[in-house]
Short mmCIF file of C-alpha atoms in Angstrom, two decimals:
data_model
loop_
_atom_site.label_atom_id
_atom_site.label_comp_id
_atom_site.label_asym_id
_atom_site.label_seq_id
_atom_site.Cartn_x
_atom_site.Cartn_y
_atom_site.Cartn_z
CA UNK D 1 36.67 39.44 -53.76
CA UNK D 2 33.36 39.37 -52.17
CA UNK D 3 32.59 37.66 -48.71
CA UNK D 4 30.19 34.65 -48.42
CA UNK D 5 27.61 36.86 -46.84
CA UNK D 6 27.81 39.40 -49.87
CA UNK D 7 27.55 36.36 -52.43
CA UNK D 8 24.74 35.08 -50.30
CA UNK D 9 22.99 38.29 -50.39
CA UNK D 10 23.62 38.86 -54.19
CA UNK D 11 22.62 35.26 -54.89
CA UNK D 12 19.46 35.26 -52.81
CA UNK D 13 18.38 38.77 -52.20
CA UNK D 14 15.93 39.39 -49.51
CA UNK D 15 12.98 41.67 -49.91
CA UNK D 16 13.35 42.58 -53.40
CA UNK D 17 10.24 44.20 -54.98
CA UNK D 18 7.98 47.09 -54.88
CA UNK D 19 5.25 48.47 -52.18
CA UNK D 20 2.47 49.64 -54.25
CA UNK D 21 1.04 51.68 -51.04
CA UNK D 22 4.33 52.55 -49.59
CA UNK D 23 4.61 55.20 -47.11
CA UNK D 24 8.05 56.41 -48.04
CA UNK D 25 10.28 55.81 -51.20
CA UNK D 26 13.99 56.45 -51.03
CA UNK D 27 16.36 56.53 -54.21
CA UNK D 28 20.09 57.35 -54.26
CA UNK D 29 22.51 56.89 -56.59
CA UNK D 30 22.91 57.79 -60.42
CA UNK D 31 22.69 55.73 -63.29
CA UNK D 32 25.73 57.62 -64.74
CA UNK D 33 27.71 56.09 -61.96
CA UNK D 34 26.47 52.70 -62.43
CA UNK D 35 24.65 52.26 -58.88
CA UNK D 36 20.72 53.20 -58.28
CA UNK D 37 18.86 52.04 -55.16
CA UNK D 38 15.14 52.45 -54.67
CA UNK D 39 13.93 51.67 -51.04
CA UNK D 40 10.09 51.16 -50.24
CA UNK D 41 8.94 51.27 -46.68
CA UNK D 42 5.66 50.40 -44.71
CA UNK D 43 5.48 52.30 -41.51
CA UNK D 44 3.04 51.03 -38.39
CA UNK D 45 3.00 52.21 -35.06
CA UNK D 46 6.63 54.35 -35.47
CA UNK D 47 8.33 51.13 -36.86
CA UNK D 48 9.26 49.96 -40.04
CA UNK D 49 6.39 47.26 -40.75
CA UNK D 50 7.50 46.14 -44.34
CA UNK D 51 10.67 46.92 -46.64
CA UNK D 52 11.42 46.24 -50.26
CA UNK D 53 14.05 47.24 -52.85
CA UNK D 54 14.94 47.44 -56.30
CA UNK D 55 18.52 48.10 -57.39
CA UNK D 56 20.36 48.55 -60.67
CA UNK D 57 24.20 47.85 -59.81
CA UNK D 58 26.87 45.49 -59.14
CA UNK D 59 27.27 42.68 -56.51
CA UNK D 60 27.98 44.76 -53.75
CA UNK D 61 25.19 47.25 -54.40
CA UNK D 62 22.35 44.48 -54.50
CA UNK D 63 23.96 42.65 -51.50
CA UNK D 64 24.04 46.04 -49.53
CA UNK D 65 20.30 46.50 -50.43
CA UNK D 66 19.31 43.30 -49.32
CA UNK D 67 21.42 43.36 -46.22
CA UNK D 68 19.82 46.94 -45.26
CA UNK D 69 16.10 45.45 -45.52
CA UNK D 70 16.81 42.54 -43.12
CA UNK D 71 18.87 45.02 -40.55
CA UNK D 72 15.83 47.38 -40.76
CA UNK D 73 12.78 45.42 -40.38
CA UNK D 74 10.80 45.94 -37.06
CA UNK D 75 13.10 48.73 -36.23
CA UNK D 76 11.72 52.02 -35.00
CA UNK D 77 12.21 55.08 -37.32
CA UNK D 78 14.95 56.61 -34.78
CA UNK D 79 16.82 53.12 -34.56
CA UNK D 80 16.48 53.01 -38.51
CA UNK D 81 18.06 56.34 -38.92
CA UNK D 82 20.94 55.41 -36.82
CA UNK D 83 22.01 52.62 -39.44
CA UNK D 84 24.83 53.67 -41.38
CA UNK D 85 26.47 52.50 -44.59
CA UNK D 86 29.46 51.23 -42.98
CA UNK D 87 27.30 49.25 -40.43
CA UNK D 88 25.63 47.49 -43.59
CA UNK D 89 29.05 46.74 -44.91
CA UNK D 90 29.97 45.34 -41.69
CA UNK D 91 26.89 42.98 -40.93
CA UNK D 92 28.13 41.61 -44.68
CA UNK D 93 31.75 40.93 -43.44
CA UNK D 94 33.15 43.87 -45.08
CA UNK D 95 33.14 44.95 -49.05
CA UNK D 96 36.32 45.46 -51.05
CA UNK D 97 37.82 49.04 -50.60
CA UNK D 98 36.77 50.16 -54.13
CA UNK D 99 33.16 49.34 -53.50
CA UNK D 100 32.97 51.35 -50.17
CA UNK D 101 32.29 54.59 -51.89
CA UNK D 102 30.11 53.91 -54.94
CA UNK D 103 28.21 50.56 -53.99
CA UNK D 104 27.80 51.24 -50.83
CA UNK D 105 24.61 53.48 -50.65
CA UNK D 106 22.06 51.21 -49.07
CA UNK D 107 21.76 53.17 -45.52
CA UNK D 108 21.47 56.34 -47.62
CA UNK D 109 18.36 54.82 -49.46
CA UNK D 110 16.62 53.56 -46.41
CA UNK D 111 17.21 57.21 -44.68
CA UNK D 112 15.71 58.96 -47.97
CA UNK D 113 12.70 56.70 -47.52
CA UNK D 114 12.22 57.44 -43.95
CA UNK D 115 12.48 61.20 -44.51
CA UNK D 116 10.07 61.03 -47.63
CA UNK D 117 7.53 59.40 -45.03
CA UNK D 118 8.12 62.09 -42.63
CA UNK D 119 7.76 64.69 -44.91
CA UNK D 120 4.39 63.15 -46.53
CA UNK D 121 3.08 62.72 -42.82
CA UNK D 122 4.00 66.26 -41.74
CA UNK D 123 2.43 67.61 -45.07
CA UNK D 124 -0.78 65.61 -44.42
CA UNK D 125 -0.62 66.61 -40.85
CA UNK D 126 -0.34 70.46 -42.10
CA UNK D 127 -2.88 70.12 -44.42
CA UNK D 128 -5.43 68.73 -42.08
CA UNK D 129 -4.82 71.79 -39.83
CA UNK D 130 -5.33 74.09 -42.49
CA UNK D 131 -8.78 72.94 -42.97
CA UNK Z 1 29.68 21.77 -63.37
CA UNK Z 2 31.74 22.33 -66.69
CA UNK Z 3 33.70 25.74 -66.84
CA UNK Z 4 33.30 27.69 -70.00
CA UNK Z 5 36.19 30.06 -70.91
CA UNK Z 6 34.88 32.98 -72.86
CA UNK Z 7 37.76 35.51 -71.91
CA UNK Z 8 39.92 34.85 -74.68
CA UNK Z 9 40.69 38.47 -75.51
CA UNK Z 10 42.01 38.92 -72.06
CA UNK Z 11 44.44 35.68 -72.34
CA UNK Z 12 44.20 32.39 -73.51
CA UNK Z 13 45.23 28.80 -72.14
CA UNK Z 14 48.89 27.86 -73.48
CA UNK Z 15 48.50 25.00 -75.88
CA UNK Z 16 50.04 21.76 -74.27
CA UNK Z 17 52.45 21.30 -77.62
CA UNK Z 18 53.75 24.99 -76.82
CA UNK Z 19 54.67 24.03 -73.33
CA UNK Z 20 56.47 20.83 -74.47
CA UNK Z 21 58.52 23.42 -77.01
CA UNK Z 22 59.53 25.43 -74.07
CA UNK Z 23 60.25 23.07 -71.54
CA UNK Z 24 64.00 21.97 -72.75
CA UNK Z 25 64.86 25.60 -72.11
CA UNK Z 26 63.49 25.77 -68.56
CA UNK Z 27 65.62 22.80 -68.06
CA UNK Z 28 69.05 21.66 -69.68
CA UNK Z 29 69.10 24.22 -72.37
CA UNK Z 30 69.14 27.06 -69.91
CA UNK Z 31 72.05 28.93 -71.16
CA UNK Z 32 72.26 32.51 -71.68
CA UNK Z 33 72.28 33.63 -75.52
CA UNK Z 34 75.12 35.84 -75.14
CA UNK Z 35 77.61 33.38 -73.69
CA UNK Z 36 80.39 32.19 -75.85
CA UNK Z 37 80.23 28.45 -74.73
CA UNK Z 38 77.91 25.73 -75.99
CA UNK Z 39 75.18 26.34 -73.45
CA UNK Z 40 75.04 29.86 -74.95
CA UNK Z 41 75.43 28.95 -78.40
CA UNK Z 42 72.13 26.47 -77.77
CA UNK Z 43 70.17 29.19 -76.36
CA UNK Z 44 71.27 31.39 -79.01
CA UNK Z 45 70.35 29.11 -81.86
CA UNK Z 46 66.84 28.73 -80.27
CA UNK Z 47 66.58 32.43 -80.14
CA UNK Z 48 67.76 33.15 -83.77
CA UNK Z 49 65.06 30.45 -85.11
CA UNK Z 50 62.16 31.88 -83.20
CA UNK Z 51 63.34 35.62 -84.31
CA UNK Z 52 63.31 34.23 -88.10
CA UNK Z 53 60.10 32.51 -87.56
CA UNK Z 54 58.03 35.31 -86.07
CA UNK Z 55 59.64 37.83 -88.49
CA UNK Z 56 58.78 35.60 -91.64
CA UNK Z 57 55.08 35.35 -90.57
CA UNK Z 58 54.65 39.11 -89.96
CA UNK Z 59 56.45 39.81 -93.02
CA UNK Z 60 59.56 41.69 -91.33
CA UNK Z 61 63.38 40.95 -91.17
CA UNK Z 62 64.91 39.29 -88.48
CA UNK Z 63 66.50 42.35 -87.34
CA UNK Z 64 63.39 44.26 -87.14
CA UNK Z 65 62.06 42.19 -84.20
CA UNK Z 66 62.78 43.26 -80.42
CA UNK Z 67 61.63 40.85 -78.14
CA UNK Z 68 59.95 42.38 -74.94
CA UNK Z 69 57.89 41.40 -71.80
CA UNK Z 70 54.68 41.53 -73.37
CA UNK Z 71 52.14 43.93 -74.98
CA UNK Z 72 52.48 46.60 -72.45
CA UNK Z 73 56.29 46.93 -73.05
CA UNK Z 74 55.98 46.99 -76.63
CA UNK Z 75 53.43 49.72 -76.70
CA UNK Z 76 55.40 51.83 -74.12
CA UNK Z 77 58.73 51.18 -76.04
CA UNK Z 78 57.39 52.01 -79.48
CA UNK Z 79 55.65 55.42 -78.27
CA UNK Z 80 57.78 56.74 -75.54
CA UNK Z 81 61.06 55.49 -77.61
CA UNK Z 82 59.83 57.38 -80.73
CA UNK Z 83 58.68 60.51 -79.03
CA UNK Z 84 61.89 61.04 -76.98
CA UNK Z 85 63.88 60.32 -80.08
CA UNK Z 86 62.19 62.57 -82.30
CA UNK Z 87 61.62 65.39 -79.95
CA UNK Z 88 63.59 67.95 -81.88
CA UNK Z 89 61.60 67.19 -84.94
CA UNK Z 90 57.92 67.97 -83.00
CA UNK Z 91 55.91 67.33 -80.02
CA UNK Z 92 52.74 66.02 -81.42
CA UNK Z 93 51.25 62.51 -81.26
CA UNK Z 94 47.96 61.23 -82.85
CA UNK Z 95 46.21 58.39 -81.21
CA UNK Z 96 42.58 57.16 -80.76
CA UNK Z 97 40.37 57.50 -77.97
CA UNK Z 98 39.66 53.47 -77.76
CA UNK Z 99 43.29 52.69 -77.62
CA UNK Z 100 44.30 49.94 -74.74
CA UNK Z 101 45.43 51.64 -71.76
CA UNK Z 102 49.17 50.59 -72.47
CA UNK Z 103 48.97 53.25 -75.28
CA UNK Z 104 46.63 55.70 -73.91
CA UNK Z 105 48.67 56.34 -70.59
CA UNK Z 106 51.75 56.10 -72.28
CA UNK Z 107 50.84 59.04 -74.30
CA UNK Z 108 49.35 60.67 -70.85
CA UNK Z 109 52.71 60.43 -69.36
CA UNK Z 110 54.21 62.13 -72.52
CA UNK Z 111 51.75 65.00 -71.91
CA UNK Z 112 53.16 65.60 -68.74
CA UNK Z 113 56.59 65.73 -70.24
CA UNK Z 114 55.07 68.54 -72.75
CA UNK Z 115 54.08 66.58 -75.66
CA UNK Z 116 50.67 67.38 -77.22
CA UNK Z 117 48.45 64.47 -77.78
CA UNK Z 118 45.30 64.48 -79.98
CA UNK Z 119 42.91 61.57 -78.83
CA UNK Z 120 40.79 60.70 -82.10
CA UNK Z 121 37.19 60.14 -81.84
CA UNK Z 122 35.67 57.07 -83.42
CA UNK Z 123 32.32 56.35 -85.19
CA UNK Z 124 29.42 54.33 -83.64
CA UNK Z 125 31.22 51.15 -84.55
CA UNK Z 126 34.46 52.16 -82.93
CA UNK Z 127 35.92 53.04 -86.46
CA UNK Z 128 38.68 55.59 -86.46
CA UNK Z 129 38.26 57.67 -89.98
CA UNK Z 130 41.25 58.06 -91.82
CA UNK Z 131 40.32 61.73 -92.96
CA UNK Z 132 40.40 62.53 -89.17
CA UNK Z 133 43.96 61.45 -89.06
CA UNK Z 134 44.96 63.29 -91.94
CA UNK Z 135 43.40 66.40 -90.48
CA UNK Z 136 45.01 66.00 -87.16
CA UNK Z 137 48.57 65.84 -88.69
CA UNK Z 138 50.58 69.19 -88.12
CA UNK Z 139 54.09 70.28 -88.79
CA UNK Z 140 54.88 69.14 -85.20
CA UNK Z 141 53.57 65.38 -85.67
CA UNK Z 142 55.97 62.73 -85.03
CA UNK Z 143 54.01 59.73 -84.28
CA UNK Z 144 50.59 58.00 -84.85
CA UNK Z 145 49.42 55.18 -83.09
CA UNK Z 146 46.21 53.34 -83.56
CA UNK Z 147 45.35 49.94 -82.66
CA UNK Z 148 44.64 47.14 -85.14
CA UNK Z 149 41.62 45.80 -83.70
CA UNK Z 150 39.92 46.77 -80.35
CA UNK Z 151 39.98 44.64 -77.53
CA UNK Z 152 36.67 45.42 -76.11
CA UNK Z 153 34.36 45.69 -78.85
CA UNK Z 154 36.70 43.51 -81.59
CA UNK Z 155 36.52 46.22 -84.49
CA UNK Z 156 39.19 46.17 -86.89
CA UNK Z 157 40.60 49.32 -87.73
CA UNK Z 158 41.52 50.40 -91.27
CA UNK Z 159 45.07 50.44 -90.65
CA UNK Z 160 46.47 50.29 -94.15
CA UNK Z 161 44.54 53.49 -94.95
CA UNK Z 162 45.61 55.20 -91.98
CA UNK Z 163 49.37 54.05 -92.77
CA UNK Z 164 49.16 55.32 -95.98
CA UNK Z 165 47.96 58.70 -94.78
CA UNK Z 166 51.21 58.64 -92.24
CA UNK Z 167 53.68 57.63 -94.75
CA UNK Z 168 52.56 60.32 -97.18
CA UNK Z 169 52.98 62.94 -94.68
CA UNK Z 170 56.22 61.17 -93.44
CA UNK Z 171 54.99 60.58 -89.85
CA UNK Z 172 55.83 57.17 -88.17
CA UNK Z 173 52.86 55.07 -87.61
CA UNK Z 174 52.66 52.29 -84.78
CA UNK Z 175 49.82 49.79 -84.34
CA UNK Z 176 48.99 47.69 -81.26
CA UNK Z 177 48.36 44.48 -82.81
CA UNK Z 178 48.03 42.45 -79.63
CA UNK Z 179 44.49 41.52 -80.52
CA UNK Z 180 45.14 40.59 -84.26
CA UNK Z 181 48.46 38.72 -84.45
CA UNK Z 182 47.72 34.96 -84.47
CA UNK Z 183 44.05 35.67 -84.75
CA UNK Z 184 43.95 37.13 -88.33
CA UNK Z 185 46.21 37.94 -91.06
CA UNK Z 186 49.05 40.42 -90.08
CA UNK Z 187 51.79 41.56 -92.51
CA UNK Z 188 53.76 44.69 -91.82
CA UNK Z 189 54.13 45.23 -95.56
CA UNK Z 190 50.55 44.89 -96.26
CA UNK Z 191 49.56 47.18 -93.30
CA UNK Z 192 52.27 49.60 -94.13
CA UNK Z 193 53.32 50.15 -90.41
CA UNK Z 194 56.60 51.23 -88.98
CA UNK Z 195 56.33 49.65 -85.48
CA UNK Z 196 53.69 46.80 -84.51
CA UNK Z 197 53.33 45.43 -81.02
CA UNK Z 198 52.32 41.83 -80.22
CA UNK Z 199 52.00 39.35 -77.34
CA UNK Z 200 52.27 35.92 -77.08
CA UNK Z 201 49.39 35.05 -74.39
CA UNK Z 202 47.02 36.08 -76.60
CA UNK Z 203 47.51 33.39 -79.33
CA UNK Z 204 47.81 30.41 -76.75
CA UNK Z 205 51.71 31.29 -76.06
CA UNK Z 206 53.09 32.21 -72.59
CA UNK Z 207 52.41 35.16 -70.57
CA UNK Z 208 55.40 37.76 -69.95
CA UNK Z 209 56.36 37.81 -73.51
CA UNK Z 210 56.09 39.89 -76.61
CA UNK Z 211 57.82 41.46 -79.45
CA UNK Z 212 57.88 44.94 -81.10
CA UNK Z 213 58.25 45.16 -85.00
CA UNK Z 214 60.49 48.20 -85.88
CA UNK Z 215 61.05 48.75 -89.32
CA UNK Z 216 64.35 49.41 -90.59
CA UNK Z 217 65.75 52.81 -90.24
CA UNK Z 218 63.19 53.88 -87.61
CA UNK Z 219 65.26 55.09 -84.71
CA UNK Z 220 63.41 54.78 -81.37
CA UNK Z 221 65.16 55.54 -77.93
CA UNK Z 222 65.59 52.23 -75.96
CA UNK Z 223 63.33 51.76 -72.72
CA UNK Z 224 66.13 49.60 -71.13
CA UNK Z 225 69.60 50.06 -71.06
CA UNK Z 226 72.05 47.39 -70.03
CA UNK Z 227 73.76 44.48 -71.53
CA UNK Z 228 73.52 45.51 -75.14
CA UNK Z 229 70.84 42.58 -75.78
CA UNK Z 230 68.46 43.07 -78.86
CA UNK Z 231 71.15 45.09 -80.88
CA UNK Z 232 71.01 47.60 -77.91
CA UNK Z 233 67.28 48.10 -78.46
CA UNK Z 234 66.11 46.48 -75.46
CA UNK Z 235 68.74 45.25 -72.78
CA UNK Z 236 68.11 42.15 -70.47
CA UNK Z 237 68.54 38.59 -70.81
CA UNK Z 238 66.35 37.27 -73.31
CA UNK Z 239 63.28 35.10 -72.00
CA UNK Z 240 64.38 32.19 -74.07
CA UNK Z 241 61.48 29.59 -73.24
CA UNK Z 242 59.16 32.63 -73.71
CA UNK Z 243 60.52 33.33 -76.92
CA UNK Z 244 60.48 29.89 -78.38
CA UNK Z 245 56.84 29.45 -76.94
CA UNK Z 246 55.87 32.41 -78.41
CA UNK Z 247 57.48 31.55 -82.06
CA UNK Z 248 55.94 27.95 -81.92
CA UNK Z 249 52.18 29.32 -80.67
CA UNK Z 250 52.46 31.79 -83.42
CA UNK Z 251 53.51 29.21 -86.17
CA UNK Z 252 50.64 26.97 -85.11
CA UNK Z 253 48.28 29.75 -84.93
CA UNK Z 254 49.09 30.92 -88.39
CA UNK Z 255 48.85 27.12 -89.69
CA UNK Z 256 45.55 26.75 -88.32
CA UNK Z 257 44.35 30.31 -88.98
CA UNK Z 258 41.79 29.63 -91.84
CA UNK Z 259 39.95 26.93 -90.09
CA UNK Z 260 40.22 28.56 -86.67
CA UNK Z 261 38.71 31.90 -88.12
CA UNK Z 262 35.96 29.74 -89.88
CA UNK Z 263 34.97 27.87 -86.61
CA UNK Z 264 35.34 30.75 -84.19
CA UNK Z 265 33.42 33.22 -86.02
CA UNK Z 266 30.61 30.76 -86.49
CA UNK Z 267 30.11 30.33 -82.96
CA UNK Z 268 30.50 34.05 -82.70
CA UNK Z 269 27.57 34.49 -84.86
CA UNK Z 270 25.38 31.82 -83.37
CA UNK Z 271 26.07 33.57 -80.08
CA UNK Z 272 25.18 37.02 -81.23
CA UNK Z 273 22.22 35.69 -83.04
CA UNK Z 274 20.91 33.76 -80.28
CA UNK Z 275 21.37 36.38 -77.58
CA UNK Z 276 19.50 39.16 -79.74
CA UNK Z 277 16.82 36.70 -80.87
CA UNK Z 278 16.26 35.72 -77.02
CA UNK Z 279 16.82 39.05 -75.13
CA UNK Z 280 15.18 42.35 -75.94
CA UNK Z 281 16.88 45.60 -75.00
CA UNK Z 282 20.15 44.34 -76.08
CA UNK Z 283 22.96 46.25 -78.30
CA UNK Z 284 25.65 44.63 -80.15
CA UNK Z 285 28.90 46.94 -79.79
CA UNK Z 286 31.23 47.10 -82.36
CA UNK Z 287 31.27 46.63 -86.19
CA UNK Z 288 28.80 43.93 -87.92
CA UNK Z 289 31.43 42.97 -90.30
CA UNK Z 290 34.99 44.34 -89.51
CA UNK Z 291 35.23 42.37 -86.27
CA UNK Z 292 37.72 40.13 -84.52
CA UNK Z 293 36.34 36.46 -85.26
CA UNK Z 294 36.01 35.74 -81.61
CA UNK Z 295 34.53 38.71 -80.12
CA UNK Z 296 30.89 39.26 -79.12
CA UNK Z 297 30.07 42.31 -77.22
CA UNK Z 298 26.73 43.37 -75.86
CA UNK Z 299 25.06 45.93 -73.85
CA UNK Z 300 22.08 44.89 -71.63
CA UNK Z 301 19.64 47.70 -70.85
CA UNK Z 302 18.70 48.17 -67.14
CA UNK Z 303 21.23 45.91 -65.85
CA UNK Z 304 24.87 46.29 -64.70
CA UNK Z 305 27.62 44.37 -66.17
CA UNK Z 306 29.43 43.05 -62.81
CA UNK Z 307 26.10 41.66 -61.67
CA UNK Z 308 25.85 39.89 -64.99
CA UNK Z 309 29.46 38.33 -64.64
CA UNK Z 310 29.12 37.31 -61.32
CA UNK Z 311 25.68 35.25 -62.28
CA UNK Z 312 27.64 33.73 -65.23
CA UNK Z 313 30.41 32.78 -62.99
CA UNK Z 314 28.24 30.85 -60.94
CA UNK Z 315 27.14 28.79 -63.89
CA UNK Z 316 30.66 28.36 -64.78
CA UNK Z 317 30.83 30.83 -67.54
CA UNK Z 318 34.00 33.18 -67.43
CA UNK Z 319 33.01 36.52 -69.43
CA UNK Z 320 34.22 40.06 -68.75
CA UNK Z 321 32.59 43.65 -68.90
CA UNK Z 322 33.39 47.40 -69.27
CA UNK Z 323 31.35 48.53 -66.63
CA UNK Z 324 32.85 50.84 -63.75
CA UNK Z 325 32.62 47.93 -61.22
CA UNK Z 326 35.00 45.77 -63.17
CA UNK Z 327 37.33 48.45 -64.40
CA UNK Z 328 38.44 49.59 -61.22
CA UNK Z 329 37.65 53.25 -61.76
CA UNK Z 330 34.09 55.16 -61.38
CA UNK Z 331 33.90 55.31 -65.24
CA UNK Z 332 32.45 52.46 -67.53
CA UNK Z 333 34.74 51.61 -70.57
CA UNK Z 334 36.47 54.50 -72.38
CA UNK Z 335 35.81 52.49 -75.61
CA UNK Z 336 31.97 52.17 -75.30
CA UNK Z 337 31.79 56.01 -74.01
CA UNK Z 338 33.86 56.91 -77.08
CA UNK Z 339 31.30 55.09 -79.41
CA UNK Z 340 28.81 57.35 -78.23
CA UNK Z 341 27.06 54.90 -75.49
CA UNK Z 342 25.31 56.56 -72.53
CA UNK Z 343 26.95 55.96 -69.33
CA UNK Z 344 24.02 53.88 -67.89
CA UNK Z 345 23.95 51.74 -71.18
CA UNK Z 346 27.74 51.42 -70.88
CA UNK Z 347 27.44 49.76 -67.44
CA UNK Z 348 25.42 47.06 -68.74
CA UNK Z 349 28.25 45.58 -71.19
CA UNK Z 350 29.33 41.94 -71.63
CA UNK Z 351 32.08 40.85 -73.33
CA UNK Z 352 32.19 37.34 -74.37
CA UNK Z 353 35.54 36.41 -76.42
CA UNK Z 354 35.65 32.64 -78.03
CA UNK Z 355 38.52 30.56 -78.84
CA UNK Z 356 39.69 27.76 -80.39
CA UNK Z 357 38.53 25.19 -77.67
CA UNK Z 358 35.02 26.42 -77.59
CA UNK Z 359 32.39 24.25 -78.84
CA UNK Z 360 28.64 25.08 -80.22
CA UNK Z 361 27.30 23.18 -77.13
CA UNK Z 362 28.80 25.71 -74.98
CA UNK Z 363 27.63 28.70 -76.90
CA UNK Z 364 23.95 26.90 -76.65
CA UNK Z 365 24.63 26.53 -72.90
CA UNK Z 366 25.24 30.15 -72.51
CA UNK Z 367 22.07 30.88 -74.50
CA UNK Z 368 20.10 28.59 -72.06
CA UNK Z 369 21.18 30.56 -68.89
CA UNK Z 370 21.97 34.24 -70.05
CA UNK Z 371 18.11 35.26 -70.63
CA UNK Z 372 17.38 33.72 -67.33
CA UNK Z 373 20.39 35.93 -65.61
CA UNK Z 374 19.38 38.99 -67.27
CA UNK Z 375 15.54 38.87 -66.60
CA UNK Z 376 16.31 38.11 -62.72
CA UNK Z 377 18.55 41.12 -62.66
CA UNK Z 378 15.99 43.18 -64.40
CA UNK Z 379 13.19 41.99 -62.01
CA UNK Z 380 15.27 43.77 -59.52
CA UNK Z 381 16.22 46.92 -61.63
CA UNK Z 382 14.38 49.98 -60.69
CA UNK Z 383 14.61 50.78 -64.39
CA UNK Z 384 12.74 50.14 -67.48
CA UNK Z 385 10.39 46.79 -66.63
CA UNK Z 386 9.11 47.97 -63.54
CA UNK Z 387 5.98 49.09 -65.04
CA UNK Z 388 5.38 45.93 -67.01
#
């Protein structure tokens, strides 16, 4: 039911773990639905310098998390924001139809992490101006 | 790599001797039992013998057995057949919230036709309470259907007690015994049921064949109309090879039952003990004692069932799960939810169902690899262990 690429990323997931001093953290999904992805990014010079993930979910959830970390490393934030869930699935040679909805959230997690980073940065900038 | 099959509640491998018993009826003895010539008579004889055998084993009369295409058809025929035959008597059906979908979805289909259905809750072990059945019965109740044992968690229901309540109130009682026939003793008189479904491929017989027991005097509308087979209660040329195989498989299962229960429940207990000793944050689902011999059902916290299954499969181990991903819907197992488990726990379920060919070596192998799999998945999970 899964492509070889999905099974490869599921069996040997890339970039599993946490970044303790992450610049941005994105968490999407819901344990009630059976899939939760947490993505950590480190930003340097407007680019994603490092990325790690932790995922609770099925084979597709783990494989898409792993794939998105590979796709995004070294990309600018603007480039990273254009990566879609669909693109992640395509990079894995597709997902079974029933997985496209519930387990294909990795790009959402990435975007959430970037938004978190931007919000923190803007917050700090504002705080800086205030004093 | 050795393959280890631990999904006997889904289906069992057909025994070679059952295949041998079937082969003549797939070859030279191909006659239609309804034909008057020697070919037909030969097939009729085999059919009658199979019917006698199955009836005797479950304590029924031969004319109380209707052959079907399997458990699903037996459940559908029983529930819809009674509902439609007794429509003028009432429109209320009682079942449980943990039934197989063959029962649940038959009831849902009837709801669309104006029937009212009560889906009884279960306790934390998956047991239906007979007093709940009693208090759910109204003047409109025409049928009660409660499974003999649950396919996911293995809990054996108090069928005889529920049947007494049903009989006292004059309501027909059906039980889906697909998980119990051939596994544990099943006798329709001891249970006191009016209808009972069984399926051959759950006891090392062929797929595509089952039976419905219907107590004499119980009127159900036929599901299939046509050539008048099965005394007009189920039309269609009988699946003679399948029926012969089913009867022989059941005969063998009953002959070896005591020995098999001892062996399989020993393996099950070793598996459950080993898993709970070696892995923490694990729950055993179902009743500790009122449980099918081969059923071991777990929930592992912080991980998801399909991920466990895929990892086990890579190690040659075949199991199943009630997670949403494996059920084909967005919801995890309706059985685990009905037992009060939260969604996130129910997603981490693993069902391993043992059978006659499994060995203690295989159980040890599972106990060797499963802790690693759970620990690997937990190390990837954002829940529970991240702080440790």
